[in-house]
Amino acid sequence: MTAEVSTQREADREIVVSRIIEGPRKVVFDAFTDVTHLGQWWVPDGSTITTRTFDFRPGGVWDATIQRPGGAEFPNYIVWKEIAPPERIVWLYYAMGKNDPNAVETRLTLAERGDTTEATLRLVFGSKEQRDQAAQYHAARGAQQSLDSLAAYVGGGR
Amino acid sequence: MARAATTSDAFNAVAEPQRRRILTLLKGRERPVNELARALRITQPRTSKHLRVLREVGLVQVREAGQQRLYGLDARGLRPVHEWVVGFEQFWGEKLDRLNEYVRKQQEQQKESTDDGGS
């Protein structure tokens, strides 16, 4: 019974996103391996990304800054954790930059589907704090409207 | 009465209704603390306390303007909140959509160059 509860919690702190990518798995995998490739799709049109460090190997870092059209700048800090060509890449995503204490483990799995590739991203919230944080956010959902306007502000790049 | 967790991240900071109201008020333009206190109908020291929390998590910034200190939104701190609001699904889903576009273009270019080569 205890096991069941903890399994449930594990599921609760995961988010899964998947898409069919119209191309062979090798091409999809290669899109991650080189910063000149990543630069072409990682950020939305209009934003630019400036890379300071890119070291694509386990333990290596991708340290970059994203500039939004309005001029606002955001950190893009990733530590590659596991690289298994051509099917799996795991990284730690530091949304608030290098010193973000709540890095989210992000696991990408690439599966061949005929001529296409199914890409599945699994975000795993590691710590109890992160889980609590997410729970607290959802508890505060009544604030959706003001948060929506914040989103519009951020989304509009001011 | 200090709650360590509150000051440590943006999510806890926006979980408090009055702090969300401050952010909403600052959305339109910068404001001094007395104006915020009046709008919220709370004391100035209380307002300052909220502003301090918001500044510590990078949601609000302050600048000197003559005699006044003006508070405004800080977009950097909003990013993780934005990711939550828009949803992690959308944030990463959009990345995968762009990846799809990129891979499709790669395929087309490769096909074109093969065609040109007339293998």
Short mmCIF file of C-alpha atoms in Angstrom, two decimals:
data_model
loop_
_atom_site.label_atom_id
_atom_site.label_comp_id
_atom_site.label_asym_id
_atom_site.label_seq_id
_atom_site.Cartn_x
_atom_site.Cartn_y
_atom_site.Cartn_z
CA MET A 1 0.00 0.00 0.00
CA THR A 2 2.85 2.30 0.82
CA ALA A 3 4.40 1.37 -2.49
CA GLU A 4 1.22 2.30 -4.31
CA VAL A 5 1.13 5.73 -2.73
CA SER A 6 4.73 6.47 -3.64
CA THR A 7 4.16 5.28 -7.20
CA GLN A 8 1.25 7.62 -7.48
CA ARG A 9 3.35 10.47 -6.23
CA GLU A 10 6.04 9.62 -8.71
CA ALA A 11 3.48 9.88 -11.50
CA ASP A 12 2.26 13.15 -10.07
CA ARG A 13 5.64 14.75 -10.38
CA GLU A 14 6.08 13.73 -13.98
CA ILE A 15 4.94 15.56 -17.07
CA VAL A 16 5.05 13.81 -20.42
CA VAL A 17 4.99 15.55 -23.80
CA SER A 18 5.29 13.69 -27.06
CA ARG A 19 5.24 14.49 -30.77
CA ILE A 20 5.74 12.71 -34.05
CA ILE A 21 8.75 14.23 -35.79
CA GLU A 22 8.65 13.84 -39.57
CA GLY A 23 12.11 12.51 -40.18
CA PRO A 24 14.42 9.62 -39.37
CA ARG A 25 15.64 9.16 -35.83
CA LYS A 26 19.26 9.94 -36.64
CA VAL A 27 18.39 13.39 -37.98
CA VAL A 28 16.27 14.09 -34.89
CA PHE A 29 19.06 12.99 -32.59
CA ASP A 30 21.62 15.08 -34.50
CA ALA A 31 19.46 18.17 -33.96
CA PHE A 32 20.65 18.06 -30.33
CA THR A 33 24.30 17.26 -30.79
CA ASP A 34 25.54 20.52 -32.22
CA VAL A 35 24.89 24.07 -31.15
CA THR A 36 24.51 25.23 -34.76
CA HIS A 37 21.67 22.72 -35.11
CA LEU A 38 20.07 23.61 -31.79
CA GLY A 39 20.27 27.30 -32.64
CA GLN A 40 17.90 26.72 -35.55
CA TRP A 41 14.99 25.37 -33.55
CA TRP A 42 15.49 25.67 -29.78
CA VAL A 43 14.10 29.20 -29.44
CA PRO A 44 11.03 30.71 -31.13
CA ASP A 45 11.36 32.89 -34.23
CA GLY A 46 12.41 36.39 -33.27
CA SER A 47 14.39 35.25 -30.24
CA THR A 48 18.12 34.67 -30.46
CA ILE A 49 20.37 32.45 -28.44
CA THR A 50 24.00 33.20 -27.59
CA THR A 51 26.06 30.27 -26.42
CA ARG A 52 29.00 30.61 -24.05
CA THR A 53 29.67 26.92 -23.48
CA PHE A 54 28.47 23.86 -25.34
CA ASP A 55 29.85 20.50 -24.36
CA PHE A 56 27.68 17.65 -25.55
CA ARG A 57 28.74 14.74 -23.36
CA PRO A 58 27.56 13.39 -20.01
CA GLY A 59 28.34 16.02 -17.37
CA GLY A 60 28.89 18.66 -20.05
CA VAL A 61 27.10 22.01 -19.98
CA TRP A 62 25.14 24.11 -22.44
CA ASP A 63 25.35 27.62 -21.05
CA ALA A 64 23.60 30.24 -23.17
CA THR A 65 21.47 33.37 -23.01
CA ILE A 66 18.18 33.80 -24.84
CA GLN A 67 17.25 37.27 -26.04
CA ARG A 68 13.58 37.89 -26.63
CA PRO A 69 12.38 40.39 -29.24
CA GLY A 70 11.59 42.98 -26.53
CA GLY A 71 15.17 42.83 -25.29
CA ALA A 72 14.56 40.74 -22.18
CA GLU A 73 17.22 38.12 -21.54
CA PHE A 74 16.82 34.69 -20.01
CA PRO A 75 19.29 32.04 -19.01
CA ASN A 76 19.44 28.74 -20.88
CA TYR A 77 21.39 26.41 -18.64
CA ILE A 78 21.45 22.69 -19.26
CA VAL A 79 23.66 19.89 -17.98
CA TRP A 80 23.68 16.81 -20.22
CA LYS A 81 23.31 13.81 -18.00
CA GLU A 82 23.07 10.83 -20.29
CA ILE A 83 23.64 10.51 -24.03
CA ALA A 84 22.74 7.25 -25.77
CA PRO A 85 22.65 7.72 -29.56
CA PRO A 86 20.34 7.55 -31.34
CA GLU A 87 17.55 6.93 -28.86
CA ARG A 88 17.98 8.72 -25.58
CA ILE A 89 19.21 12.01 -24.11
CA VAL A 90 18.75 13.03 -20.49
CA TRP A 91 19.48 16.51 -19.26
CA LEU A 92 18.99 18.72 -16.23
CA TYR A 93 17.14 21.91 -17.06
CA TYR A 94 17.87 24.95 -14.88
CA ALA A 95 14.98 27.28 -15.70
CA MET A 96 16.33 30.09 -13.53
CA GLY A 97 19.94 29.70 -14.61
CA LYS A 98 23.05 28.07 -13.25
CA ASN A 99 22.19 28.57 -9.59
CA ASP A 100 18.60 27.36 -9.85
CA PRO A 101 18.25 24.91 -6.96
CA ASN A 102 15.30 23.21 -8.67
CA ALA A 103 16.71 21.77 -11.87
CA VAL A 104 14.23 19.50 -13.61
CA GLU A 105 15.41 16.22 -15.06
CA THR A 106 14.23 15.97 -18.66
CA ARG A 107 14.39 12.64 -20.48
CA LEU A 108 14.07 12.51 -24.24
CA THR A 109 13.31 9.18 -25.87
CA LEU A 110 13.32 8.75 -29.64
CA ALA A 111 11.45 5.79 -31.12
CA GLU A 112 11.35 4.87 -34.79
CA ARG A 113 7.87 4.93 -36.31
CA GLY A 114 8.34 4.00 -39.95
CA ASP A 115 9.85 7.03 -41.70
CA THR A 116 9.09 9.21 -38.70
CA THR A 117 10.27 9.43 -35.11
CA GLU A 118 8.22 9.60 -31.95
CA ALA A 119 9.88 12.00 -29.53
CA THR A 120 8.78 11.71 -25.90
CA LEU A 121 9.89 14.19 -23.26
CA ARG A 122 9.44 13.17 -19.66
CA LEU A 123 10.00 15.86 -17.04
CA VAL A 124 10.74 14.49 -13.60
CA PHE A 125 10.51 16.69 -10.57
CA GLY A 126 13.18 15.37 -8.28
CA SER A 127 12.78 16.73 -4.80
CA LYS A 128 10.02 16.94 -2.27
CA GLU A 129 10.41 20.74 -2.39
CA GLN A 130 9.71 20.83 -6.07
CA ARG A 131 6.67 18.66 -5.69
CA ASP A 132 5.40 20.86 -2.87
CA GLN A 133 6.06 23.91 -4.95
CA ALA A 134 4.01 22.53 -7.81
CA ALA A 135 1.23 21.56 -5.42
CA GLN A 136 1.22 25.01 -3.91
CA TYR A 137 1.02 26.55 -7.33
CA HIS A 138 -1.99 24.45 -8.19
CA ALA A 139 -3.59 25.35 -4.89
CA ALA A 140 -3.17 28.96 -5.91
CA ARG A 141 -4.87 28.40 -9.22
CA GLY A 142 -7.59 30.85 -8.33
CA ALA A 143 -5.00 33.39 -9.25
CA GLN A 144 -5.13 32.21 -12.83
CA GLN A 145 -6.28 35.53 -14.12
CA SER A 146 -3.45 37.57 -12.71
CA LEU A 147 -1.02 34.86 -13.71
CA ASP A 148 -2.46 34.94 -17.21
CA SER A 149 -1.75 38.61 -17.46
CA LEU A 150 1.77 37.95 -16.28
CA ALA A 151 2.04 35.34 -18.98
CA ALA A 152 0.83 37.82 -21.56
CA TYR A 153 3.45 40.26 -20.33
CA VAL A 154 6.24 37.73 -20.50
CA GLY A 155 4.90 36.21 -23.71
CA GLY A 156 4.78 39.61 -25.34
CA GLY A 157 8.38 40.22 -24.37
CA ARG A 158 7.09 43.48 -22.84
CA MET B 1 7.48 35.34 11.32
CA ALA B 2 9.95 34.97 8.50
CA ARG B 3 9.19 31.99 6.33
CA ALA B 4 12.34 30.91 4.57
CA ALA B 5 10.51 29.06 1.81
CA THR B 6 8.58 32.16 0.77
CA THR B 7 11.67 34.08 -0.14
CA SER B 8 13.36 31.27 -2.01
CA ASP B 9 11.34 31.00 -5.18
CA ALA B 10 8.89 32.72 -7.45
CA PHE B 11 6.14 30.13 -7.00
CA ASN B 12 5.89 30.61 -3.28
CA ALA B 13 6.05 34.34 -3.80
CA VAL B 14 3.03 34.36 -6.12
CA ALA B 15 1.06 31.96 -3.94
CA GLU B 16 0.20 34.96 -1.71
CA PRO B 17 -2.85 36.90 -3.02
CA GLN B 18 -1.63 40.38 -2.11
CA ARG B 19 1.69 39.79 -3.81
CA ARG B 20 -0.18 38.72 -6.95
CA ARG B 21 -2.18 41.94 -6.76
CA ILE B 22 1.06 43.91 -6.52
CA LEU B 23 2.33 42.17 -9.66
CA THR B 24 -0.92 42.95 -11.44
CA LEU B 25 -0.69 46.60 -10.38
CA LEU B 26 2.90 46.77 -11.61
CA LYS B 27 2.00 45.23 -14.92
CA GLY B 28 0.82 48.51 -16.39
CA ARG B 29 3.59 50.74 -15.06
CA GLU B 30 6.08 51.34 -12.27
CA ARG B 31 4.69 52.58 -8.97
CA PRO B 32 6.04 53.87 -5.66
CA VAL B 33 5.29 51.93 -2.45
CA ASN B 34 2.73 54.42 -1.06
CA GLU B 35 0.64 54.13 -4.19
CA LEU B 36 0.69 50.34 -3.98
CA ALA B 37 -0.23 50.45 -0.28
CA ARG B 38 -3.21 52.69 -1.04
CA ALA B 39 -4.41 50.46 -3.87
CA LEU B 40 -4.12 47.36 -1.68
CA ARG B 41 -5.59 49.08 1.40
CA ILE B 42 -2.77 47.83 3.58
CA THR B 43 -0.03 49.64 5.48
CA GLN B 44 3.14 50.82 3.83
CA PRO B 45 5.41 48.59 5.95
CA ARG B 46 3.34 45.55 4.95
CA THR B 47 3.56 46.55 1.32
CA SER B 48 7.32 47.00 1.64
CA LYS B 49 7.57 43.55 3.12
CA HIS B 50 5.75 42.02 0.15
CA LEU B 51 7.91 44.02 -2.24
CA ARG B 52 11.04 42.73 -0.53
CA VAL B 53 9.89 39.12 -1.05
CA LEU B 54 9.09 39.82 -4.69
CA ARG B 55 12.48 41.43 -5.20
CA GLU B 56 14.33 38.56 -3.58
CA VAL B 57 12.87 36.08 -6.07
CA GLY B 58 13.52 38.41 -9.00
CA LEU B 59 9.90 39.20 -9.82
CA VAL B 60 10.16 42.89 -9.05
CA GLN B 61 12.93 45.43 -9.48
CA VAL B 62 13.36 48.89 -8.03
CA ARG B 63 14.99 52.07 -9.30
CA GLU B 64 15.59 55.51 -7.87
CA ALA B 65 13.68 58.30 -9.60
CA GLY B 66 14.44 61.59 -7.89
CA GLN B 67 13.08 61.34 -4.36
CA GLN B 68 11.09 58.25 -5.16
CA ARG B 69 11.83 54.57 -5.40
CA LEU B 70 9.80 53.10 -8.24
CA TYR B 71 8.92 49.42 -8.34
CA GLY B 72 8.40 47.53 -11.60
CA LEU B 73 8.17 44.01 -12.93
CA ASP B 74 11.33 42.04 -13.58
CA ALA B 75 10.87 39.74 -16.56
CA ARG B 76 13.67 37.35 -15.57
CA GLY B 77 11.95 36.11 -12.45
CA LEU B 78 8.72 35.72 -14.36
CA ARG B 79 10.11 33.16 -16.72
CA PRO B 80 9.70 30.09 -14.53
CA VAL B 81 6.25 31.30 -13.56
CA HIS B 82 5.47 31.80 -17.22
CA GLU B 83 6.53 28.23 -17.92
CA TRP B 84 4.09 27.06 -15.30
CA VAL B 85 1.29 29.27 -16.51
CA VAL B 86 1.72 28.40 -20.15
CA GLY B 87 2.26 24.89 -18.92
CA PHE B 88 5.30 22.73 -19.15
CA GLU B 89 3.40 20.79 -21.82
CA GLN B 90 3.12 23.80 -24.04
CA PHE B 91 6.64 25.04 -23.34
CA TRP B 92 8.25 21.75 -24.32
CA GLY B 93 5.56 20.87 -26.87
CA GLU B 94 6.39 24.03 -28.80
CA LYS B 95 10.06 23.10 -28.73
CA LEU B 96 9.22 19.70 -30.23
CA ASP B 97 7.03 21.37 -32.86
CA ARG B 98 9.96 23.55 -33.88
CA LEU B 99 12.19 20.47 -33.88
CA ASN B 100 9.73 18.86 -36.28
CA GLU B 101 9.87 21.88 -38.59
CA TYR B 102 13.66 21.84 -38.47
CA VAL B 103 13.89 18.12 -39.25
CA ARG B 104 11.36 18.45 -42.09
CA LYS B 105 13.42 21.23 -43.66
CA GLN B 106 16.58 19.18 -43.30
CA GLN B 107 14.84 16.37 -45.15
CA GLU B 108 13.68 18.65 -47.94
CA GLN B 109 17.13 20.15 -48.41
CA GLN B 110 18.69 16.74 -48.50
CA LYS B 111 16.14 15.59 -51.05
CA GLU B 112 16.75 18.65 -53.23
CA SER B 113 20.50 18.19 -53.24
CA THR B 114 20.07 14.50 -54.12
CA ASP B 115 17.72 15.45 -56.96
CA ASP B 116 20.19 18.04 -58.22
CA GLY B 117 22.96 15.50 -58.14
CA GLY B 118 20.80 13.32 -60.36
CA SER B 119 22.18 10.21 -58.67
#
